[in-house]
Coordinates of C-alpha atoms in Angstrom, one line a residue:
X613 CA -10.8 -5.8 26.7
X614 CA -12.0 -8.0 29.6
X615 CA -14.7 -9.5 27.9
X616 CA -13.2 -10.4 24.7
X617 CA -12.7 -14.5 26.5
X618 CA -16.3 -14.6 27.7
X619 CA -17.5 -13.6 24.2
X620 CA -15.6 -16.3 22.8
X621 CA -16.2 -18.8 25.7
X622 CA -19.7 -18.3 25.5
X623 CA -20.8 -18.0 21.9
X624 CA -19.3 -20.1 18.5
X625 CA -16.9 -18.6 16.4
X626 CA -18.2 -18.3 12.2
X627 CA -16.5 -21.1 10.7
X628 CA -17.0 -18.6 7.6
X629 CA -17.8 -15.3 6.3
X630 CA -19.5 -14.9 3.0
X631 CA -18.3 -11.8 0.5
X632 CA -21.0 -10.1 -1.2
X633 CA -18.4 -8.3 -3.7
X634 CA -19.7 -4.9 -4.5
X635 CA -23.7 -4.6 -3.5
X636 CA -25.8 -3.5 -6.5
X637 CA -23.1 -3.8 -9.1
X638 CA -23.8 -7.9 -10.1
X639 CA -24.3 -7.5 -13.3
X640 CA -21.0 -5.6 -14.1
X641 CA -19.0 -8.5 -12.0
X642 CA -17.5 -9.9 -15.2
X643 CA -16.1 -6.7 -16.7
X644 CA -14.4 -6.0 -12.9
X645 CA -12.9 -9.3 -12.8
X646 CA -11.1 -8.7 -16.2
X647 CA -10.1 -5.0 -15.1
X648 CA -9.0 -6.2 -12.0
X649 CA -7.0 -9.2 -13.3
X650 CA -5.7 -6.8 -15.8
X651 CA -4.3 -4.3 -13.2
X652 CA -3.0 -7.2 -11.1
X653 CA -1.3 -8.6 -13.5
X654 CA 0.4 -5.4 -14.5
X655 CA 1.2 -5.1 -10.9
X656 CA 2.7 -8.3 -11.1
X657 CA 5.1 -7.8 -13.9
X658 CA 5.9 -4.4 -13.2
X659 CA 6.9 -4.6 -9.5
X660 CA 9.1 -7.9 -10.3
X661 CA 10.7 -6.1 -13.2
X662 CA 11.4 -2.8 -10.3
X663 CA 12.6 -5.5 -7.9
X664 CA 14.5 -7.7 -10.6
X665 CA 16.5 -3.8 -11.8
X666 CA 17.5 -2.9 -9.1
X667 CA 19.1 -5.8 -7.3
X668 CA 20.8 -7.1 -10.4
X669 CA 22.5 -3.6 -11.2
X670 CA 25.3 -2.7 -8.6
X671 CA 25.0 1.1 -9.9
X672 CA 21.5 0.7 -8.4
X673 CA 21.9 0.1 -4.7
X674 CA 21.5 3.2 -3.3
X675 CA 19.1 4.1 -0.5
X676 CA 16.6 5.6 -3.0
X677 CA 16.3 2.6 -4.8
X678 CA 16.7 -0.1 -1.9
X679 CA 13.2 1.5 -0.6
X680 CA 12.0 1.8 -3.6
X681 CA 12.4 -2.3 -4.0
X682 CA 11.0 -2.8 -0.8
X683 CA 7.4 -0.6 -1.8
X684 CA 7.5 -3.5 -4.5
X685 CA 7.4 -5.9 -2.9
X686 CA 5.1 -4.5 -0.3
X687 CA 2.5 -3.7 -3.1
X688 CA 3.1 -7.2 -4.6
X689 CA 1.9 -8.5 -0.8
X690 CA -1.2 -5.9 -0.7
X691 CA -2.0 -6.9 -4.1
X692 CA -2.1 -10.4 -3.9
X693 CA -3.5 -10.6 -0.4
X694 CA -7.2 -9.4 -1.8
X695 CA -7.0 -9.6 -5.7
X696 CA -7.4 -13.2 -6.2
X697 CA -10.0 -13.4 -3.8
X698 CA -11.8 -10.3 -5.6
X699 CA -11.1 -12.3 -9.8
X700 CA -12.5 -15.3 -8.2
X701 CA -15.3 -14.1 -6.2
X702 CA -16.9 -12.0 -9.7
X703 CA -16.0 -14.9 -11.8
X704 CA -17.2 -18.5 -10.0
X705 CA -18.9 -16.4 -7.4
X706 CA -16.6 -18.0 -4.6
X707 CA -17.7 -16.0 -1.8
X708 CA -16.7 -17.9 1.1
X709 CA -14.2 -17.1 3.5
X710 CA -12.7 -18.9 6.5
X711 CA -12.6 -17.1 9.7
X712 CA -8.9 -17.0 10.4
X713 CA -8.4 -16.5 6.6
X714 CA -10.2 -13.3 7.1
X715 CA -8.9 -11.9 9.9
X716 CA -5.4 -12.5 8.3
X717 CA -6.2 -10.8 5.0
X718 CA -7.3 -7.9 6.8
X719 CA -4.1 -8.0 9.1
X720 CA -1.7 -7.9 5.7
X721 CA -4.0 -5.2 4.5
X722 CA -3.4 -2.6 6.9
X723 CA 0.1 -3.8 8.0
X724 CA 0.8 -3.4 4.4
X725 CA -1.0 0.2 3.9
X726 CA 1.2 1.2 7.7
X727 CA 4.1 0.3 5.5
X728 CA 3.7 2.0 2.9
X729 CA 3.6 4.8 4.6
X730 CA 6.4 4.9 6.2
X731 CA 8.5 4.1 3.4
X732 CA 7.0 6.9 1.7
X733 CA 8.0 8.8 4.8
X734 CA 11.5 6.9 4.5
X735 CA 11.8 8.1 0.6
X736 CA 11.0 11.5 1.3
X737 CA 14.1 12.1 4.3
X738 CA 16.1 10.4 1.7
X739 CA 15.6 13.2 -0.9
X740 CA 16.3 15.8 1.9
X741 CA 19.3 14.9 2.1
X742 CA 20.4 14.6 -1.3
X743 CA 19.6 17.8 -1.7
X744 CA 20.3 19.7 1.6
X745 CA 22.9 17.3 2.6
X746 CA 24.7 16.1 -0.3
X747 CA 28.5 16.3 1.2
X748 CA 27.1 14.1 4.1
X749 CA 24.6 11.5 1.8
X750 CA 26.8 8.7 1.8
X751 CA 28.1 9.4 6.2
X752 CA 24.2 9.5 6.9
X753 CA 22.5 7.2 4.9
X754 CA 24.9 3.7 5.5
X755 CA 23.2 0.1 4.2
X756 CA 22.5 -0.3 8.2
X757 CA 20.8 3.2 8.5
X758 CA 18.8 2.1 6.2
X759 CA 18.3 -1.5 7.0
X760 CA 17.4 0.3 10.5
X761 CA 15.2 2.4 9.2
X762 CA 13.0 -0.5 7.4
X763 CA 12.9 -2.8 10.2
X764 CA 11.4 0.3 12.2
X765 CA 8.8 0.6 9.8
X766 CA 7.7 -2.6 9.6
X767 CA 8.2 -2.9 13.6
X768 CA 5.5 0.2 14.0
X769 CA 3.3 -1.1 11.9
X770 CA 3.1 -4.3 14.0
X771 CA 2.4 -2.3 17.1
X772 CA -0.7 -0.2 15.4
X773 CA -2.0 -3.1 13.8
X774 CA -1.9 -6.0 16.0
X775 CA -4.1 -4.6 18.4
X776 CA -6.9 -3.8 16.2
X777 CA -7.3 -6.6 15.0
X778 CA -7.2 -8.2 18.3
X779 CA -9.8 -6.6 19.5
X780 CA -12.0 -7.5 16.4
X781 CA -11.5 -11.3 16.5
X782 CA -13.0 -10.9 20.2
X783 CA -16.1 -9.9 19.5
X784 CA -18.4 -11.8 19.3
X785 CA -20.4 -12.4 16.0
X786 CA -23.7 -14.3 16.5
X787 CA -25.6 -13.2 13.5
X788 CA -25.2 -12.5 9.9
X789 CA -22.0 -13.6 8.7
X790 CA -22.7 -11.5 5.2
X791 CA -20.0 -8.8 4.7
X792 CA -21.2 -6.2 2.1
X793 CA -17.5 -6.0 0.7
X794 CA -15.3 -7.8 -2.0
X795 CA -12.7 -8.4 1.0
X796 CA -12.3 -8.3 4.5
X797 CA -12.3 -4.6 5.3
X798 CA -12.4 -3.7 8.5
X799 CA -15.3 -1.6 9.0
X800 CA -17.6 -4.0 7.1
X801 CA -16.7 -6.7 9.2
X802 CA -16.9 -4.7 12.5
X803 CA -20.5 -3.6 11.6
X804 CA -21.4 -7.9 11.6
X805 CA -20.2 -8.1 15.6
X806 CA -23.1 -8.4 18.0
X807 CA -21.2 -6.4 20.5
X808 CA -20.6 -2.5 20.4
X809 CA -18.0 -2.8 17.7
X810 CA -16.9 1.2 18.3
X811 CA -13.4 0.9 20.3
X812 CA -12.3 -1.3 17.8
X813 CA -13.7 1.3 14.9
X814 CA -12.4 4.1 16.7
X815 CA -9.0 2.9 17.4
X816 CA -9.0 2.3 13.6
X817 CA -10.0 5.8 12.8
X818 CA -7.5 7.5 15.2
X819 CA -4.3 5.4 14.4
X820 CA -4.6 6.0 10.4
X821 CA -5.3 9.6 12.0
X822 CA -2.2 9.3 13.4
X823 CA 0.1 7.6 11.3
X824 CA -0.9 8.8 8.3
X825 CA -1.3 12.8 9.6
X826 CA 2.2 12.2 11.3
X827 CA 4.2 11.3 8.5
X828 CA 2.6 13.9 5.8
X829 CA 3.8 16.5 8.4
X830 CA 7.0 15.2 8.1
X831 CA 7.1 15.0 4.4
X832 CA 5.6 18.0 3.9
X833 CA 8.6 19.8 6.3
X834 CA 10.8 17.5 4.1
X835 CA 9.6 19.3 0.9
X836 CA 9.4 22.6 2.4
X837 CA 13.4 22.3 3.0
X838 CA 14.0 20.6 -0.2
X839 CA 12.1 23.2 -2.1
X840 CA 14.1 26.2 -0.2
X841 CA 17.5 24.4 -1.1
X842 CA 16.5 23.9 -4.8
X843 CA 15.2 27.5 -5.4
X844 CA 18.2 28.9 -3.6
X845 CA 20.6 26.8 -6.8
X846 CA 21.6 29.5 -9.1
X847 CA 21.8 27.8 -11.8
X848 CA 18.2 26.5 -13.4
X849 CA 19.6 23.5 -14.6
X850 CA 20.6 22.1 -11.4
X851 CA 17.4 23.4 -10.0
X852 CA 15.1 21.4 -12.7
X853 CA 17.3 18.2 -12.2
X854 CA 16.4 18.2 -8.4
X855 CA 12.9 19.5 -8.9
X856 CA 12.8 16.0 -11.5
X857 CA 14.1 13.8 -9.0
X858 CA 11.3 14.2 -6.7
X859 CA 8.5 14.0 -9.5
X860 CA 8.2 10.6 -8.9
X861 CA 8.4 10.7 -5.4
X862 CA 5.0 13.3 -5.3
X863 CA 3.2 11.1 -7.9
X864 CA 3.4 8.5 -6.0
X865 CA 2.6 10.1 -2.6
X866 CA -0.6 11.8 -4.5
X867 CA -1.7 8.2 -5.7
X868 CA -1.4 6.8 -2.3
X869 CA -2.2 9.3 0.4
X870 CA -5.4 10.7 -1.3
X871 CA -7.4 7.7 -2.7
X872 CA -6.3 6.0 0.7
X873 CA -7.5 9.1 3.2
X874 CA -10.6 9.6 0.7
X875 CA -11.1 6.2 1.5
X876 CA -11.2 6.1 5.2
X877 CA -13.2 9.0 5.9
X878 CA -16.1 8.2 3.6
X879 CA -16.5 4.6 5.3
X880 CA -16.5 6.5 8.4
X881 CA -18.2 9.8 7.7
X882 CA -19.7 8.3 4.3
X883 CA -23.0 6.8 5.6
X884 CA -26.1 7.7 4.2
X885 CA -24.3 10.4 1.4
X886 CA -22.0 8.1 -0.5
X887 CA -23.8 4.5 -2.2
X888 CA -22.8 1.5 -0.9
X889 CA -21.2 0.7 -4.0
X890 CA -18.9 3.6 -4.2
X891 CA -17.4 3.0 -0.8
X892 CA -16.7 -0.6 -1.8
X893 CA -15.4 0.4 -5.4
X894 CA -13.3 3.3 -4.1
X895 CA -11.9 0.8 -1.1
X896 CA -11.1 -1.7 -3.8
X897 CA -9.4 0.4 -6.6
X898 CA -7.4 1.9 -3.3
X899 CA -5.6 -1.6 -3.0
X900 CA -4.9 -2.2 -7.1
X901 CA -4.4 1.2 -8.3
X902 CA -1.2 2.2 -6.2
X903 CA 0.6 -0.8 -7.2
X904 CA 0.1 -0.9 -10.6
X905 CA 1.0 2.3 -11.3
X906 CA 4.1 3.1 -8.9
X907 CA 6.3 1.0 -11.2
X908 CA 5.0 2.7 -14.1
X909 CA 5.4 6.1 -12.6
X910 CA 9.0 5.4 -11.2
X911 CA 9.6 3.8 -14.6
X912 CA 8.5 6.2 -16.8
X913 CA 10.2 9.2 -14.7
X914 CA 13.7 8.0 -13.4
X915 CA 16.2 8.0 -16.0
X916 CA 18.1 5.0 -14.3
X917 CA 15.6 2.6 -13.9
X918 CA 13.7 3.3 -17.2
X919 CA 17.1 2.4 -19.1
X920 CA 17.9 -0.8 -16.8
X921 CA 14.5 -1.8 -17.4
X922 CA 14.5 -1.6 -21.4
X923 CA 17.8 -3.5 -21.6
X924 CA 16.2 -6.2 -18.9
X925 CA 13.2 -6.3 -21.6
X926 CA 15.5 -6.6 -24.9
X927 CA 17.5 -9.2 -23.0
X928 CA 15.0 -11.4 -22.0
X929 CA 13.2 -10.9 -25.5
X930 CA 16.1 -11.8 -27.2
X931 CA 16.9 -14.7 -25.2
X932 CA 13.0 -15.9 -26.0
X933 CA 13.5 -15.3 -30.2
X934 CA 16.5 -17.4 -29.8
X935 CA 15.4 -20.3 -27.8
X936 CA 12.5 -20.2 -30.2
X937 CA 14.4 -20.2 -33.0

């Protein structure tokens, strides 16, 4: 850590990093912009309309839902912090990237993915008890447990993901300047330092290790719980009405734990047995595909939502046909 001032003391920082996008896929840059822009813009709309539901209708604040607005809006941040970038660098081939602007798109990146997690995490103690604790939901779950709770997450991010990226901006980087990515990602730029960029790459590896591995084995002993509670319900009604209120919950986890961790380990494990392209592609769709469809899967799935959300729709609509007319 020592020598991360007489790297910087001694050699000039890039003014810029230039974006290759996704090497050997140029000529298909045109049909990605338009898929991408697509899926952003459904992220767009959808997460607003989440986030718009659900802090308009009183009958909606409930833990469940108040972390379910904050993933929104987390996804919205992910979302926007590489998408643009990605549309404008396949369309106009605007490549360029300042330094700081860099190193800050790749600190909301994996602030944002930390996050997530832990919300997931968050979601998933929330349905325990629901289930296993129903008589004491409303004793254990107050607005500032679950305030608390968010702030914590957020707060542990911080501490995971500030240093690592502290230790990348001290390296120096006295060469190529040519990251073979459509967006910062961390292991692409590492690679470009002139200095042995492995603590930094292996800090990486072992707190997504961590954090991620950590809370799956808490969700998992969640689920474990829930699943003896609902199976032990004589009646099958009440056990498919609890089984159906964490559908979404899974889907969602699914879409964001395996793409993410499928992710990771191929940048990491990857070389030389997966094509360039597919790393970048997989690491790409991991940031757009999440938040497009969580809104559609919460949507489609919870009863509550899916009817605030239609009468949101028909309300605006109408109020459109009539200004128009």
């Amino acid at each position: 850590m020592l020598l991360g001032p007489t790297y910087n003391d001694t050699m000039e920082t890039p003014a810029t990093f230039i974006l290759v996008g996704i090497p050997g896929l140029q000529s298909s840059y045109l049909g990605l912009a338009i898929f991408l822009g697509t899926l952003y813009t459904i992220a767009l709309l959808g997460n607003t309309l989440i986030m718009t539901v659900v802090c308009m209708d009183s009958s909606l604040q409930e833990p469940m839902y108040c972390f379910l607005c904050v993933l929104a809006a987390v996804d919205m941040v992910m979302a926007s912090s590489v998408v643009p970038k990605m549309v404008s660098l396949f369309c106009s081939g605007d490549s360029s990237i300042g330094f700081h602007a860099c190193f800050t798109q790749m600190y909301i990146v994996h602030s944002a993915t930390a996050v997530e997690s832990g919300l997931l995490l968050a979601m998933a103690f929330d349905r325990y008890v629901a289930i296993c604790k129903p008589l004491h939901y409303s004793r254990i779950l107050t607005s500032k447990m679950v305030l608390g709770m968010c702030v914590a997450i957020i707060i542990r991010a911080a501490m995971f993901i500030t240093p690592l990226i502290w230790m990348l901006t001290y390296l120096p980087f006295c060469d190529s300047t040519v990251v073979p990515h459509s967006y910062c990602e961390h292991t692409a730029v590492a690679k470009l330092a002139c200095a042995d960029p492995m603590p930094s790459s292996l800090y990486s590896l072992i707190c997504s290790s961590i954090l991620v591995g950590s809370d799956v084995a808490f969700i998992a002993a969640s689920y474990v719980l829930i699943l003896r509670a609902v199976f032990g319900l004589s009646s099958k009604n009440a056990q498919q009405k609890a089984l159906s209120t964490c559908g979404s919950h899974v889907g969602v986890m699914a879409l964001y734990y395996l793409p993410g961790m499928a992710s990771i380990y191929v940048a990491w494990l990857g070389q030389g047995f997966v094509p360039l392209h597919t790393q970048v592609l997989l690491a790409d769709l991991y940031l757009i595909i999440p938040p497009t469809l969580n809104p559609i899967i919460y949507g489609i799935r919870t009863k509550q939502i899916r009817e605030r959300m239609w009468t949101l729709m028909l309300y605006l609509f109408y109020n459109f046909c009539s200004q128009r007319s």
